[in-house]
CSV table of C-alpha atoms in Angstrom, one decimal:
chain,number,residue,atom,x,y,z
P,194,MET,CA,-14.3,4.0,-9.4
P,195,THR,CA,-15.5,2.2,-12.7
P,196,THR,CA,-17.9,-0.9,-12.5
P,197,ALA,CA,-14.8,-3.8,-13.3
P,198,SER,CA,-13.0,-2.2,-10.4
P,199,ILE,CA,-16.0,-2.3,-8.2
P,200,ILE,CA,-16.4,-6.3,-9.3
P,201,ILE,CA,-12.9,-6.7,-9.1
P,202,ASN,CA,-12.9,-5.5,-5.6
P,203,ILE,CA,-15.9,-7.7,-4.3
P,204,LEU,CA,-14.7,-10.5,-5.9
P,205,PHE,CA,-11.2,-9.7,-3.8
P,206,ILE,CA,-13.1,-9.4,-0.8
P,207,ILE,CA,-15.0,-12.8,-1.5
P,208,CYS,CA,-11.8,-14.6,-2.1
P,209,LEU,CA,-10.2,-13.0,1.0
P,210,THR,CA,-12.9,-14.1,3.3
P,211,ALA,CA,-13.1,-18.0,1.3
P,212,PRO,CA,-11.2,-19.6,4.1
P,213,VAL,CA,-14.1,-19.1,6.8
P,214,ALA,CA,-16.3,-21.8,4.6
P,215,THR,CA,-13.6,-24.2,5.3
P,216,ARG,CA,-13.4,-23.5,8.9
P,217,SER,CA,-17.1,-23.6,9.7
P,218,VAL,CA,-18.1,-26.9,7.8
P,219,GLY,CA,-20.1,-28.6,10.2
P,220,LEU,CA,-20.0,-26.7,13.4
P,221,ILE,CA,-23.4,-27.0,13.7
P,222,LYS,CA,-25.4,-30.3,14.7
P,223,THR,CA,-29.0,-30.9,14.8
P,224,ASP,CA,-29.7,-30.9,18.4
P,225,ASP,CA,-28.0,-27.4,18.5
P,226,LYS,CA,-30.0,-24.3,19.7
P,227,PRO,CA,-31.5,-22.2,16.8
P,228,SER,CA,-29.4,-19.3,18.5
P,229,GLN,CA,-25.9,-21.0,17.7
P,230,LYS,CA,-27.0,-21.1,13.7
P,231,TRP,CA,-26.6,-17.6,14.2
P,232,PHE,CA,-24.1,-17.0,16.9
P,233,ILE,CA,-21.5,-18.6,15.1
P,234,PRO,CA,-21.8,-16.9,12.0
P,235,LEU,CA,-22.0,-13.6,13.1
P,236,LEU,CA,-18.9,-14.7,15.6
P,237,PHE,CA,-16.8,-15.2,12.1
P,238,GLY,CA,-17.9,-12.0,10.5
P,239,VAL,CA,-17.5,-9.8,13.4
P,240,ASN,CA,-14.0,-11.1,14.4
P,241,HIS,CA,-12.8,-10.4,10.2
P,242,GLY,CA,-14.3,-7.0,10.4
P,243,VAL,CA,-12.1,-6.9,13.5
P,244,ALA,CA,-9.0,-8.4,12.1
P,245,ALA,CA,-9.6,-5.6,9.2
P,246,MET,CA,-9.7,-2.7,11.5
P,247,PHE,CA,-6.5,-4.2,13.8
P,248,GLY,CA,-4.9,-4.5,10.7
P,249,LYS,CA,-5.2,-1.6,9.2
P,250,PHE,CA,-4.5,0.6,12.9
P,251,LEU,CA,-0.8,-1.5,12.6
P,252,GLY,CA,-0.2,-1.0,8.8
P,253,GLY,CA,-1.2,2.7,9.4
P,254,LEU,CA,1.4,2.6,12.2
P,255,PHE,CA,4.5,1.6,10.1
P,256,ALA,CA,3.3,2.7,7.0
P,257,HIS,CA,6.0,5.3,7.0
P,258,LEU,CA,8.5,2.7,6.5
P,259,ILE,CA,6.9,1.4,3.1
P,260,THR,CA,6.0,4.4,1.5
P,261,TYR,CA,8.0,3.5,-1.7
P,262,ILE,CA,7.6,-0.1,-2.3
P,263,ALA,CA,3.8,0.2,-1.1
P,264,GLN,CA,2.3,-1.1,-4.6
P,265,TYR,CA,4.9,-4.0,-4.3
P,266,MET,CA,4.3,-5.2,-0.6
P,267,VAL,CA,0.4,-5.3,-1.5
P,268,PHE,CA,0.9,-7.4,-4.5
P,269,ALA,CA,3.2,-9.6,-2.1
P,270,MET,CA,0.6,-9.5,0.4
P,271,MET,CA,-2.1,-10.8,-1.8
P,272,LEU,CA,0.5,-13.4,-3.9
P,273,ILE,CA,1.2,-14.6,-0.2
P,274,ILE,CA,-2.4,-15.5,0.9
P,275,ALA,CA,-2.6,-16.6,-2.6
P,276,VAL,CA,0.0,-19.3,-2.1
P,277,LYS,CA,-1.2,-19.7,1.6
P,278,MET,CA,-4.9,-20.7,0.4
P,279,PHE,CA,-4.3,-22.7,-2.3
P,280,VAL,CA,-1.9,-24.9,-0.3
P,281,ASP,CA,-4.6,-25.0,2.3
P,282,SER,CA,-6.7,-26.1,-0.4
P,283,MET,CA,-4.5,-29.2,-1.1
P,284,ARG,CA,-4.2,-30.1,2.6
P,285,ILE,CA,-8.2,-29.9,2.9
P,286,LEU,CA,-8.3,-32.1,0.0
P,287,LYS,CA,-6.3,-34.4,1.7
P,288,GLY,CA,-8.0,-34.5,5.1
P,289,LYS,CA,-5.5,-32.3,7.1
P,290,MET,CA,-7.3,-29.4,7.9
P,291,LEU,CA,-10.4,-30.9,9.9
P,292,TYR,CA,-11.9,-29.0,12.7
P,293,THR,CA,-13.7,-30.4,15.7
P,294,VAL,CA,-14.5,-28.3,18.1
P,295,ASN,CA,-15.2,-29.0,21.5
P,296,ASN,CA,-15.7,-26.1,23.5
P,297,ASP,CA,-16.0,-22.5,23.4
P,298,THR,CA,-12.4,-22.1,23.7
P,299,GLU,CA,-11.4,-24.2,20.8
P,300,LEU,CA,-14.2,-22.1,18.9
P,301,MET,CA,-12.6,-18.9,19.9
P,302,LEU,CA,-9.2,-19.8,18.8
P,303,LEU,CA,-10.6,-21.3,15.1
P,304,VAL,CA,-12.4,-18.2,14.8
P,305,PHE,CA,-9.2,-16.6,15.3
P,306,MET,CA,-7.4,-17.9,13.4
P,307,SER,CA,-10.0,-17.7,10.1
P,308,ALA,CA,-9.3,-14.3,10.2
P,309,MET,CA,-5.2,-14.6,9.7
P,310,ASN,CA,-6.1,-13.6,5.7
P,311,THR,CA,-8.0,-10.5,6.5
P,312,LEU,CA,-5.2,-9.3,8.9
P,313,LEU,CA,-2.4,-10.2,6.8
P,314,MET,CA,-4.1,-8.2,4.0
P,315,SER,CA,-5.6,-5.1,6.4
P,316,LEU,CA,-1.8,-4.5,7.1
P,317,MET,CA,-1.7,-2.8,3.6
P,318,GLY,CA,-4.9,-0.7,4.7
P,319,PRO,CA,-2.7,2.5,4.1
P,320,TYR,CA,-2.5,1.8,1.1
P,321,PHE,CA,-4.9,-0.5,-0.4
P,322,GLU,CA,-8.3,-0.7,0.5
P,323,PRO,CA,-11.0,-1.7,-1.8
P,324,LEU,CA,-14.1,0.0,-1.6
P,325,GLY,CA,-12.3,2.3,1.1
P,326,ARG,CA,-14.6,2.7,4.0
P,327,TRP,CA,-17.2,-0.1,3.1
P,328,PHE,CA,-14.3,-2.7,3.2
P,329,MET,CA,-14.8,-3.5,6.6
P,330,PRO,CA,-18.5,-3.9,6.7
P,331,LEU,CA,-18.3,-6.1,3.3
P,332,VAL,CA,-15.4,-8.0,5.0
P,333,ILE,CA,-17.9,-8.5,8.1
P,334,VAL,CA,-20.3,-9.5,5.2
P,335,ALA,CA,-19.0,-11.7,3.4
P,336,SER,CA,-17.3,-13.4,6.1
P,337,PHE,CA,-21.1,-14.0,7.9
P,338,LEU,CA,-22.6,-15.2,4.7
P,339,TRP,CA,-19.7,-17.7,4.0
P,340,SER,CA,-19.9,-19.2,7.6
P,341,PHE,CA,-23.8,-19.2,7.6
P,342,ILE,CA,-24.0,-21.3,4.5
P,343,ALA,CA,-21.3,-23.8,5.6
P,344,VAL,CA,-22.1,-24.2,9.3
P,345,ARG,CA,-25.3,-25.8,7.7
P,346,ILE,CA,-23.3,-28.4,5.8
P,347,GLU,CA,-22.8,-31.5,7.5
P,348,PHE,CA,-19.4,-32.7,7.6
P,349,ASN,CA,-19.1,-36.3,5.0
P,350,PRO,CA,-16.1,-37.0,2.5
P,351,GLY,CA,-17.7,-35.2,-0.2
P,352,VAL,CA,-17.7,-31.8,1.0
P,353,LEU,CA,-13.6,-32.0,1.4
P,354,LYS,CA,-13.6,-31.6,-2.2
P,355,LYS,CA,-16.2,-28.9,-2.4
P,356,VAL,CA,-14.6,-27.2,0.2
P,357,SER,CA,-10.9,-27.7,-1.2
P,358,PHE,CA,-12.6,-26.6,-4.7
P,359,ILE,CA,-13.9,-23.3,-3.2
P,360,GLU,CA,-10.3,-22.4,-1.5
P,361,PHE,CA,-8.4,-23.2,-4.7
P,362,SER,CA,-10.7,-21.2,-7.1
P,363,ALA,CA,-10.5,-18.1,-4.4
P,364,ALA,CA,-6.9,-18.7,-4.5
P,365,VAL,CA,-6.2,-18.6,-7.9
P,366,PHE,CA,-8.3,-15.7,-8.0
P,367,MET,CA,-6.3,-13.9,-5.6
P,368,ALA,CA,-3.2,-14.4,-7.4
P,369,VAL,CA,-5.0,-13.1,-10.8
P,370,ILE,CA,-6.3,-10.1,-8.6
P,371,ALA,CA,-2.7,-9.2,-7.7
P,372,ILE,CA,-1.4,-9.5,-10.7
P,373,LEU,CA,-4.3,-6.8,-12.2
P,374,TYR,CA,-3.6,-4.8,-9.4
P,375,LEU,CA,0.4,-4.9,-10.0
P,376,PHE,CA,0.1,-4.4,-14.0
P,377,THR,CA,-3.4,-2.1,-14.6
P,378,ASP,CA,-5.3,0.6,-12.7
P,379,LEU,CA,-8.5,-1.4,-12.3
P,380,ILE,CA,-7.8,-1.9,-8.4
């Protein structure tokens, strides 16, 4: 594996987990316990890791069905996720993706929904698992770090633009990586 492919794969994992920042902005208030400042990011990270593992397991069950078109399926999944992230970034900018969490059930639902991109991409695990066995630990770390940074940001209207830009940039990088995947051997 070349240095360029390692960098591209790490960028892919960062882009794949970028929506965590959107979902976790402002989840911690100033009067929350210090343990919550670690618990919520850990919850996001572990949940993404479980989603990656579950997606790879499900993908393995159906891998025999797409053997001949696997390369195009991986490209399609990357493109679908990039388009979804692009649409989400526009919705964030318009203020339509604001999350307020009032209890633990809502928090768990938010954490679960944030891992959908990871789950979708992991379905292609038998054919595309960037950085091999390091994929799941890196997804956990990237999700944890996105959430660790974002939960401490107090919500205000200016934050919407920044978070929207993060998700938009991740969508653009994801689309570029999808094209690189299909047309080069860098990934």
